[in-house]
mmCIF file of N, CA, C and O in Angstrom:
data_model
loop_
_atom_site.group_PDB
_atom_site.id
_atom_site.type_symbol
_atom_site.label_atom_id
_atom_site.label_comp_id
_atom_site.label_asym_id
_atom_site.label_seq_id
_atom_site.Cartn_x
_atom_site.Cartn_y
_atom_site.Cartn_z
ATOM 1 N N UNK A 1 -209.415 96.512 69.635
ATOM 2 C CA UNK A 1 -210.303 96.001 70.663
ATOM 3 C C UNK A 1 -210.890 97.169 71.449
ATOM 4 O O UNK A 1 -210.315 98.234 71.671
ATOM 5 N N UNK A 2 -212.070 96.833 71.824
ATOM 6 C CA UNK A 2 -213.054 98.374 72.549
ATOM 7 C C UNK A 2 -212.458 97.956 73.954
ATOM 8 O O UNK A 2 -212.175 96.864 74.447
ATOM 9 N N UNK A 3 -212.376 99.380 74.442
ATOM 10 C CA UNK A 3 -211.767 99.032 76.185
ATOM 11 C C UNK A 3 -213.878 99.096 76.783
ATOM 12 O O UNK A 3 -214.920 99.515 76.279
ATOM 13 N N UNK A 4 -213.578 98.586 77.732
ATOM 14 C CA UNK A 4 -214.729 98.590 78.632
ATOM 15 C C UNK A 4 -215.082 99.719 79.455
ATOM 16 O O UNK A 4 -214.198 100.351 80.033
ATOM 17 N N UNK A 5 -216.865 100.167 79.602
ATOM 18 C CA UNK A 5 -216.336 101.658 80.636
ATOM 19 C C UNK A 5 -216.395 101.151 82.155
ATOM 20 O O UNK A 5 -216.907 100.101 82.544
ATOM 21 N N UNK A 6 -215.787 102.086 82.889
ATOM 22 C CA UNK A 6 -215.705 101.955 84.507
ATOM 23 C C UNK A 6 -216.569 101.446 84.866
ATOM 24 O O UNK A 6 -217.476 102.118 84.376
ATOM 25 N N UNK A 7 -217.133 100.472 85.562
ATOM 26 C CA UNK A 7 -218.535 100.230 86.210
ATOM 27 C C UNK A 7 -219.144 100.690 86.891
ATOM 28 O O UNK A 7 -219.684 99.940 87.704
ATOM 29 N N UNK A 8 -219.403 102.016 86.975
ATOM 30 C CA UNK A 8 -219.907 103.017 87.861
ATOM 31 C C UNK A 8 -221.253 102.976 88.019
ATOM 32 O O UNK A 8 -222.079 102.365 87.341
ATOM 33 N N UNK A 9 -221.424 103.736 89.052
ATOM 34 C CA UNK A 9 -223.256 103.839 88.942
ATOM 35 C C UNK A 9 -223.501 104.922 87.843
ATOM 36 O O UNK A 9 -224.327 104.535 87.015
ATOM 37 N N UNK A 10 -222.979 106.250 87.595
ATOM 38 C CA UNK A 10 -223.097 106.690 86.609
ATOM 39 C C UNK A 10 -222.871 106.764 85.640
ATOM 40 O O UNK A 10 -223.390 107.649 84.959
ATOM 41 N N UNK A 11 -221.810 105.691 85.009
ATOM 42 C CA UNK A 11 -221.969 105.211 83.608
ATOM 43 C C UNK A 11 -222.972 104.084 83.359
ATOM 44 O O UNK A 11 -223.486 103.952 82.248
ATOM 45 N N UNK A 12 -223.219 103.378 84.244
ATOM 46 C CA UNK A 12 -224.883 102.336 84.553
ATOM 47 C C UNK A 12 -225.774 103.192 83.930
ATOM 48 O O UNK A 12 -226.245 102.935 82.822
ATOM 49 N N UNK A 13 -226.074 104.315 84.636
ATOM 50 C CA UNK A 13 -227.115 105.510 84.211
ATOM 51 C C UNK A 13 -227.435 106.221 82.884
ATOM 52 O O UNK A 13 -228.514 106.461 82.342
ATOM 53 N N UNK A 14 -225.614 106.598 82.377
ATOM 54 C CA UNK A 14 -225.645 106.861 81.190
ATOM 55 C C UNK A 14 -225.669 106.142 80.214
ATOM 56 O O UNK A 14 -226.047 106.557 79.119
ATOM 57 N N UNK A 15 -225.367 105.224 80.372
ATOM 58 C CA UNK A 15 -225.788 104.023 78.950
ATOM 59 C C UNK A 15 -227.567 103.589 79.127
ATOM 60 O O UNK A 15 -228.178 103.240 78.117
ATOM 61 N N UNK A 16 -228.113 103.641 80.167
ATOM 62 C CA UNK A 16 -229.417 103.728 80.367
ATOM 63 C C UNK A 16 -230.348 104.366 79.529
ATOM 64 O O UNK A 16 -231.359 104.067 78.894
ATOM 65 N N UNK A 17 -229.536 105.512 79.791
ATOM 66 C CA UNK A 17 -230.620 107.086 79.543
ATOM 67 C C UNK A 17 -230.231 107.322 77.728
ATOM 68 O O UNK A 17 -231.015 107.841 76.934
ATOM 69 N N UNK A 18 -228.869 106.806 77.383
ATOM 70 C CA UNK A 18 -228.901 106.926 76.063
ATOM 71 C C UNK A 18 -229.470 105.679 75.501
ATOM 72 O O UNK A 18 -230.094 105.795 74.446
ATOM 73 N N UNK A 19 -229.382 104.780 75.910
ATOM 74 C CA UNK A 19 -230.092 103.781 75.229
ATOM 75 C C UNK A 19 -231.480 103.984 75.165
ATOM 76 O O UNK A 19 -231.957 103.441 74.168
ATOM 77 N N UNK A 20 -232.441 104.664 75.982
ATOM 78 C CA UNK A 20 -233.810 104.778 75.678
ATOM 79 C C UNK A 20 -234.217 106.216 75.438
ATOM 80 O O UNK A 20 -235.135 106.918 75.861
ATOM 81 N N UNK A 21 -233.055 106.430 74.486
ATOM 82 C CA UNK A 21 -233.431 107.686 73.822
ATOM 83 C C UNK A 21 -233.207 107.053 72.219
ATOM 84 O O UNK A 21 -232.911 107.810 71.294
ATOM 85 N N UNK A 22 -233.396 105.502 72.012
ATOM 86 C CA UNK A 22 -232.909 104.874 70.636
ATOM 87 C C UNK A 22 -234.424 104.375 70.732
ATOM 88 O O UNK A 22 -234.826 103.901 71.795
ATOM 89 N N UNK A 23 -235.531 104.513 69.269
ATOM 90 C CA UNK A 23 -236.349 103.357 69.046
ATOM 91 C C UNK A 23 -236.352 102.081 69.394
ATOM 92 O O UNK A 23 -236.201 101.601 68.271
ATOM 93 N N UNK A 24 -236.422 100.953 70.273
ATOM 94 C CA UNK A 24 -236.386 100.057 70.105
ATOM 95 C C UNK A 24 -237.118 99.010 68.633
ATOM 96 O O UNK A 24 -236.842 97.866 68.272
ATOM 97 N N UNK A 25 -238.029 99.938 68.130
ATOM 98 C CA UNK A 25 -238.978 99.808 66.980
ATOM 99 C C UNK A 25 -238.107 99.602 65.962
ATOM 100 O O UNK A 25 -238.766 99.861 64.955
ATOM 101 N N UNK A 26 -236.815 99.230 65.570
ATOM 102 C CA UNK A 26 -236.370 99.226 64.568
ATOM 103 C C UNK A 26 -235.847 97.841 64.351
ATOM 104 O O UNK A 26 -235.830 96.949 65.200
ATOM 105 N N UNK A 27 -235.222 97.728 62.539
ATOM 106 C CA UNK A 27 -235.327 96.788 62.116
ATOM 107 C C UNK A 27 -234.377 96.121 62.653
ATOM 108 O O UNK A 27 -233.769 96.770 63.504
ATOM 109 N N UNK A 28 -233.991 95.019 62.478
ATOM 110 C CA UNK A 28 -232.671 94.109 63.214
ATOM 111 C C UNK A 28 -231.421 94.272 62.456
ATOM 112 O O UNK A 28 -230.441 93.931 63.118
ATOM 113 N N UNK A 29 -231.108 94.769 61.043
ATOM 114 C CA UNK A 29 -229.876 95.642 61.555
ATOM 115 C C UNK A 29 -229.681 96.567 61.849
ATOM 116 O O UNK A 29 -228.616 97.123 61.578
ATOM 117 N N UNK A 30 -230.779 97.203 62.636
ATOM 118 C CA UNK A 30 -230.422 98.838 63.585
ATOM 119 C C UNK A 30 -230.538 98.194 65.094
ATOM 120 O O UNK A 30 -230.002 98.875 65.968
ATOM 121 N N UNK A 31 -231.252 96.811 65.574
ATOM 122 C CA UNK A 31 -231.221 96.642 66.946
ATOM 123 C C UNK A 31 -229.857 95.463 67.138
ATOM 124 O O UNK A 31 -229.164 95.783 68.103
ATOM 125 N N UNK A 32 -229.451 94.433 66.553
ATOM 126 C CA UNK A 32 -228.347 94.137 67.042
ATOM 127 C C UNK A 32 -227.345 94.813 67.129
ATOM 128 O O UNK A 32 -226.663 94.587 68.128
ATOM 129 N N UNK A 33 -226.848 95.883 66.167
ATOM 130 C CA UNK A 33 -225.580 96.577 67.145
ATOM 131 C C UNK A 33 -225.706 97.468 68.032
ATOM 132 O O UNK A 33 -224.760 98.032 68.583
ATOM 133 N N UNK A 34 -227.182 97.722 68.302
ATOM 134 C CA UNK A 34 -227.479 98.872 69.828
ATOM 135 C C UNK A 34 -227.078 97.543 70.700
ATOM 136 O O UNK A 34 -226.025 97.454 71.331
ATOM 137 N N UNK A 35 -227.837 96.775 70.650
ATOM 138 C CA UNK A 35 -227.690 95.520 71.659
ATOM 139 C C UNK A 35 -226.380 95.388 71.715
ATOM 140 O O UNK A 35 -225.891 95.517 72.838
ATOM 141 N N UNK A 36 -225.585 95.145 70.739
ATOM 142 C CA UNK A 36 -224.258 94.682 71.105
ATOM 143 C C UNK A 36 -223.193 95.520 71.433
ATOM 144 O O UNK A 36 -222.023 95.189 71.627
ATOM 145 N N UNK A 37 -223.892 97.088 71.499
ATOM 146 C CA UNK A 37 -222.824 98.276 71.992
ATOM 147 C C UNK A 37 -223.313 98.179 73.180
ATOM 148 O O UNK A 37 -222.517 97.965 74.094
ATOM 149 N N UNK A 38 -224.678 98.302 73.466
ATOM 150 C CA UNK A 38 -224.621 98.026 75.033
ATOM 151 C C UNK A 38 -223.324 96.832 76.084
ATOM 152 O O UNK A 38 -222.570 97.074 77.027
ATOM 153 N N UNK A 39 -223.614 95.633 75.330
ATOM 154 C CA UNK A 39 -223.244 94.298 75.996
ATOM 155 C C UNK A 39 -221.524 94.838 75.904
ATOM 156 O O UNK A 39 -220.794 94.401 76.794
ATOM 157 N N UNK A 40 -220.952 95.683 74.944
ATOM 158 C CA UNK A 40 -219.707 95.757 74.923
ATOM 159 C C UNK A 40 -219.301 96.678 76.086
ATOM 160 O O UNK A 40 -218.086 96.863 76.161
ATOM 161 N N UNK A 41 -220.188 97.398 77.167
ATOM 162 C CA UNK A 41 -219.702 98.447 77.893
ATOM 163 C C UNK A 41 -219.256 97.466 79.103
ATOM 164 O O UNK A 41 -218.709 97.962 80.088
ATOM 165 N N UNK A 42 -219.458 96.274 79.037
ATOM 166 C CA UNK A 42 -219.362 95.793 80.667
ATOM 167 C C UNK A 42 -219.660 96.207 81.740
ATOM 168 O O UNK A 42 -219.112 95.828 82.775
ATOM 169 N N UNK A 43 -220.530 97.011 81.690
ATOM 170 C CA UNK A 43 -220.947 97.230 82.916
ATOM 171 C C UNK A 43 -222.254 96.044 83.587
ATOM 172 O O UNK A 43 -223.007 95.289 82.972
ATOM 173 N N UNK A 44 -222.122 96.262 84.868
ATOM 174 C CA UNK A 44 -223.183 95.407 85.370
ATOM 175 C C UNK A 44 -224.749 95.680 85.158
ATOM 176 O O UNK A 44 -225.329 96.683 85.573
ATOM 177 N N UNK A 45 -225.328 94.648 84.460
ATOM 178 C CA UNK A 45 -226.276 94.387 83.958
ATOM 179 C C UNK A 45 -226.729 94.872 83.074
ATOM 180 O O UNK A 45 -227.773 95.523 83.033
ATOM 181 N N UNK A 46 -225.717 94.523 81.899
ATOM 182 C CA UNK A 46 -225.534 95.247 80.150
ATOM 183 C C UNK A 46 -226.809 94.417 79.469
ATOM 184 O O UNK A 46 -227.741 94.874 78.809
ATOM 185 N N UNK A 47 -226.556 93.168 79.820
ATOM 186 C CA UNK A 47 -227.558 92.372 79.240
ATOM 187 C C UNK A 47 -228.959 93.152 79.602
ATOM 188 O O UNK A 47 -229.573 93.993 78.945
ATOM 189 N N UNK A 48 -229.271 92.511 81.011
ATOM 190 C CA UNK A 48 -230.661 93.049 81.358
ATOM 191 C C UNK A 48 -231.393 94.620 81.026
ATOM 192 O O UNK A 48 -232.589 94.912 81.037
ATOM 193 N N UNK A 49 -230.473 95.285 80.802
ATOM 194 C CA UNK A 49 -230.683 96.269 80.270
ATOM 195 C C UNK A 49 -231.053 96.185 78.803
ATOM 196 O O UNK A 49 -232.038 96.779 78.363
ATOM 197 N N UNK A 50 -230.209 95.399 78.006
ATOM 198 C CA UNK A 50 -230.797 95.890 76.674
ATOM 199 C C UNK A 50 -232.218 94.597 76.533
ATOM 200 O O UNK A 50 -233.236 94.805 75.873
ATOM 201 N N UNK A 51 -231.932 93.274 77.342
ATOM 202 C CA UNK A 51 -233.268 92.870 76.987
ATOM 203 C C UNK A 51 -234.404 93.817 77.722
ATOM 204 O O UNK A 51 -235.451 93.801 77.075
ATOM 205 N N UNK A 52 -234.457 94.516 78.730
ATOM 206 C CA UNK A 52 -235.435 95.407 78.961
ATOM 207 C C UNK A 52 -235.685 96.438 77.933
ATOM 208 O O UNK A 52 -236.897 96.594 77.785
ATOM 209 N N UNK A 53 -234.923 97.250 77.120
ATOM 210 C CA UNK A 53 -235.065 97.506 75.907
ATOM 211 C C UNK A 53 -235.810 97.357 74.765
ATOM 212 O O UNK A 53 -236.643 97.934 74.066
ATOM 213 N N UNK A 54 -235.108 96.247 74.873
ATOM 214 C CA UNK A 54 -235.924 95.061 73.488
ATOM 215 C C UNK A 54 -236.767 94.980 73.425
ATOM 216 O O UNK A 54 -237.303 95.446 72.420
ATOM 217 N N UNK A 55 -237.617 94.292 74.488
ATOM 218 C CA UNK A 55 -238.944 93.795 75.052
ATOM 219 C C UNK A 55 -240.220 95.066 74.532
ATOM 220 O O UNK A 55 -241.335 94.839 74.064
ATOM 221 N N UNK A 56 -239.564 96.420 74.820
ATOM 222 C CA UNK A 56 -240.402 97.187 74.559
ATOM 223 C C UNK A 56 -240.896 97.445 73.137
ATOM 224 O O UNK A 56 -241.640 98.392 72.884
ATOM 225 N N UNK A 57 -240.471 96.594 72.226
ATOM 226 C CA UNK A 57 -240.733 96.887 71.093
ATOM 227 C C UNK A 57 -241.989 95.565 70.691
ATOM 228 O O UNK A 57 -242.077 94.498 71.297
ATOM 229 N N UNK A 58 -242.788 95.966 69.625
ATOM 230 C CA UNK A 58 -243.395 94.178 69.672
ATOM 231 C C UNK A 58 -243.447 92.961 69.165
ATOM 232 O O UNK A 58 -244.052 91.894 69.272
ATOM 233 N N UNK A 59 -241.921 93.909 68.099
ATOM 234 C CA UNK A 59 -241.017 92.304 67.490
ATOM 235 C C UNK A 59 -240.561 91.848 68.680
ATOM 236 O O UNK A 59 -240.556 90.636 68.466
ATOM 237 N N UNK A 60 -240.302 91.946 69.421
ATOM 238 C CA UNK A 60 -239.060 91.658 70.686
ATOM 239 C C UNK A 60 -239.255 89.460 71.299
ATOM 240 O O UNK A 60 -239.854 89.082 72.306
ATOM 241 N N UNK A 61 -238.621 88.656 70.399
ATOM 242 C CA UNK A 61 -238.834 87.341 71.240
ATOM 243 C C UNK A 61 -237.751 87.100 72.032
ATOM 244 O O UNK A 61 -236.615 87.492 71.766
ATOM 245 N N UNK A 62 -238.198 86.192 73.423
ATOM 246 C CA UNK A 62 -236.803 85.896 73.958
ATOM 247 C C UNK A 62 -235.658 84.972 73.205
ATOM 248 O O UNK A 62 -234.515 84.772 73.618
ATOM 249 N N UNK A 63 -236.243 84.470 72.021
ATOM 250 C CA UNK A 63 -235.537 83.258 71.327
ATOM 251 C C UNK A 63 -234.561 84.406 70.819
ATOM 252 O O UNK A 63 -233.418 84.467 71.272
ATOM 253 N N UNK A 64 -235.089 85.450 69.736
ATOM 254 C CA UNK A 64 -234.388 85.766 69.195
ATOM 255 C C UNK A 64 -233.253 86.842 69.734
ATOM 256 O O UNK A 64 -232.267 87.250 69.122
ATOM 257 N N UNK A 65 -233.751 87.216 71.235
ATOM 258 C CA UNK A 65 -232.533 88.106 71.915
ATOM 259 C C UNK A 65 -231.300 87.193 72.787
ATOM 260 O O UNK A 65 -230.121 87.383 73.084
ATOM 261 N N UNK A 66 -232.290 86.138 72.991
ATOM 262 C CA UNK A 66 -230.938 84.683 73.588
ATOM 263 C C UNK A 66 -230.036 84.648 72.425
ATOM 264 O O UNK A 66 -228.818 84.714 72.587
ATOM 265 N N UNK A 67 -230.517 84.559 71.384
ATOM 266 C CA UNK A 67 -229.451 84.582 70.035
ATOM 267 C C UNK A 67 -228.661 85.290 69.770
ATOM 268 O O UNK A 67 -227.525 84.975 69.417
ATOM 269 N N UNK A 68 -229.160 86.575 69.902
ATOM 270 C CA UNK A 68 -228.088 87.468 69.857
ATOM 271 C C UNK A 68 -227.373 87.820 70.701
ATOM 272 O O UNK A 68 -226.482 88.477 70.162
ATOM 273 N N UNK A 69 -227.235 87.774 71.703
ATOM 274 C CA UNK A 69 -226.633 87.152 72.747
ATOM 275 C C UNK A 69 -225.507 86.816 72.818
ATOM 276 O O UNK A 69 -224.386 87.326 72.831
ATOM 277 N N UNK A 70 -226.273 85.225 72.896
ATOM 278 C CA UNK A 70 -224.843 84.049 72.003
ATOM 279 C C UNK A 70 -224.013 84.732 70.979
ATOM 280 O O UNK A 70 -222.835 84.945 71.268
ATOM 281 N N UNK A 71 -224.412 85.059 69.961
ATOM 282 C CA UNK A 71 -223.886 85.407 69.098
ATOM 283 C C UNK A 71 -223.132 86.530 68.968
ATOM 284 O O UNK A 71 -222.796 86.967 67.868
ATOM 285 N N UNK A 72 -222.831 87.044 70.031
ATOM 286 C CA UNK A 72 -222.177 88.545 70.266
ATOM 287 C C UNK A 72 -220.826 87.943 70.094
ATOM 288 O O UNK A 72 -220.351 86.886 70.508
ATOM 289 N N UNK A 73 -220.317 88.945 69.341
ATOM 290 C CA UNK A 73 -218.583 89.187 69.119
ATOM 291 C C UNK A 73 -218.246 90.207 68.917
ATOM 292 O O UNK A 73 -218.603 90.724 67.859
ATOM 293 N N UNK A 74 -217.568 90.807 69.669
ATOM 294 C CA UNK A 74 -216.858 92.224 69.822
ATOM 295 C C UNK A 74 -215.964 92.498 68.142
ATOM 296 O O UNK A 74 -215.758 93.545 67.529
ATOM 297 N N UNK A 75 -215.663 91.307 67.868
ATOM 298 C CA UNK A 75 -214.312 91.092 67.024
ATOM 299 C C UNK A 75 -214.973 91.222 65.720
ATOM 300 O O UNK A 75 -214.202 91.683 64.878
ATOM 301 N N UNK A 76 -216.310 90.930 65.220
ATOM 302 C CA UNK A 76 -217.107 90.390 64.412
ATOM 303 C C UNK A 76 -216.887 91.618 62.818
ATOM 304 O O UNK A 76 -217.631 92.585 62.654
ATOM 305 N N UNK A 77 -216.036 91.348 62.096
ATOM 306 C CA UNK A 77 -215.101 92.478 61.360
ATOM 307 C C UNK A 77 -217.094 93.045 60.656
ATOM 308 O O UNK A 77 -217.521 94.192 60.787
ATOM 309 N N UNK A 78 -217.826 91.999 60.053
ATOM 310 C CA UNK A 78 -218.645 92.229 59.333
ATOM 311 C C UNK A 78 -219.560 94.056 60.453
ATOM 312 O O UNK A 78 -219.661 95.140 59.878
ATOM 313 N N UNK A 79 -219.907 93.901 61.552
ATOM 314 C CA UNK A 79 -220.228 95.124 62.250
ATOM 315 C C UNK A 79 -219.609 95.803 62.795
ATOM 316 O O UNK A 79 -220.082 96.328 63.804
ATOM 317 N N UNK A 80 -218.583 96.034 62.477
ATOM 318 C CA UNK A 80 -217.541 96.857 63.289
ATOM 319 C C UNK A 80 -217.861 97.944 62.878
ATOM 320 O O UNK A 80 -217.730 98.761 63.789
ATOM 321 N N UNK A 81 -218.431 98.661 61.435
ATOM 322 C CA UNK A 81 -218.531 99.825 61.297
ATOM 323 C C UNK A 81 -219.739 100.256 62.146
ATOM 324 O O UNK A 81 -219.635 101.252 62.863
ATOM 325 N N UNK A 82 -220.966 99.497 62.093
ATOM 326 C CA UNK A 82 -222.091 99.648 62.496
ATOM 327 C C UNK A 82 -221.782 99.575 64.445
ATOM 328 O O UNK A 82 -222.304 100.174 65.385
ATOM 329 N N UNK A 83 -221.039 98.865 64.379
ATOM 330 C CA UNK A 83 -221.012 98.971 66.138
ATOM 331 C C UNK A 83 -220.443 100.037 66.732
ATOM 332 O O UNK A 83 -220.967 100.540 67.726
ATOM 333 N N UNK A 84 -219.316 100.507 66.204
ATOM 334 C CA UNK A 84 -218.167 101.442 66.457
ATOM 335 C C UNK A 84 -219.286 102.694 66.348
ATOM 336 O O UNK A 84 -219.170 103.352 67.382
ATOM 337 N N UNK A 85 -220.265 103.234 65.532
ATOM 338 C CA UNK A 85 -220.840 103.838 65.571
ATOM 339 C C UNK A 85 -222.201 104.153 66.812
ATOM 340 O O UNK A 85 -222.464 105.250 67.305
ATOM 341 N N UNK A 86 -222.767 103.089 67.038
ATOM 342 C CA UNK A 86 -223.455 103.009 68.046
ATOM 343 C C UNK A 86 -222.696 103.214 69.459
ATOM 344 O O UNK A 86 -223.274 103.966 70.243
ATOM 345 N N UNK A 87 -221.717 102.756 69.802
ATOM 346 C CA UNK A 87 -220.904 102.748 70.809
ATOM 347 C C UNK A 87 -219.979 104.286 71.188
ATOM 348 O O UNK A 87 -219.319 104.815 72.083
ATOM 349 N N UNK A 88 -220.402 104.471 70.042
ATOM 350 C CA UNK A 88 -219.543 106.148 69.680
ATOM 351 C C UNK A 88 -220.989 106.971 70.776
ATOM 352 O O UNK A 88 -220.836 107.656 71.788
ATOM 353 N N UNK A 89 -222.244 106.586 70.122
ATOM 354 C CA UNK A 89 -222.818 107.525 70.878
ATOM 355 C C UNK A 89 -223.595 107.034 72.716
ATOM 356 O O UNK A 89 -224.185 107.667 73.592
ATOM 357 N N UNK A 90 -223.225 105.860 72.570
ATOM 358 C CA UNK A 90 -223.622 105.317 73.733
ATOM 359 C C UNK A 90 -222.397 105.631 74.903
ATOM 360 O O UNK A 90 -222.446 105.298 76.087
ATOM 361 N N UNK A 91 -221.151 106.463 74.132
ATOM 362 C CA UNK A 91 -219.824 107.103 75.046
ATOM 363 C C UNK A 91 -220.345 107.953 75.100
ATOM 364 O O UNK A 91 -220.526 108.360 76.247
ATOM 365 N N UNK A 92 -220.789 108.587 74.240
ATOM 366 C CA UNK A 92 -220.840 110.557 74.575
ATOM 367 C C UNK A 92 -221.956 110.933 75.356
ATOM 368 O O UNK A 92 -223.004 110.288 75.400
ATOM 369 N N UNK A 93 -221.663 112.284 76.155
ATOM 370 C CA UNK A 93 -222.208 112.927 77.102
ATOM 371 C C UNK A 93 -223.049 113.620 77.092
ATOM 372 O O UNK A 93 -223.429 114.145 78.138
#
């Protein structure tokens, strides 16, 4: 199980600043596990952050980011490699 980071203002910042250093332009299996490494940090306003993300791209619907969403599972064995990886760099400094 992924531990959660501190809810700091500067881990807020740093998952920010690395997340929009990622294309949002990419295909949907390169944007659901950015999305879902974000949503796994717990920090406050993981969501709004990656749908602000999203949006910037001009696939981006709200149907299909409510979905993924919903559909988030930390546990989800099928992306664990793909998440563990994204989350790897959405930790580092």
């Amino acid at each position: 199980m992924c531990t959660k980071l501190d809810d700091t203002p500067n881990n807020r910042a740093l998952v920010a600043r690395l997340l929009y250093m990622i294309s949002p332009d990419c295909d949907r299996d390169h944007w659901r596990p950015v999305v879902w490494a974000v949503l796994s940090t717990g920090i406050t306003g993981a969501e709004d952050l990656a749908r602000g993300w999203s949006m910037l791209s001009d696939r981006y619907t709200a149907t299909d980011f409510n979905n993924l969403v919903r559909d988030y599972d930390p546990m989800s064995l099928e992306e664990v490699g793909k998440f563990r990886l994204v989350r790897s760099i959405i930790h580092a400094e």
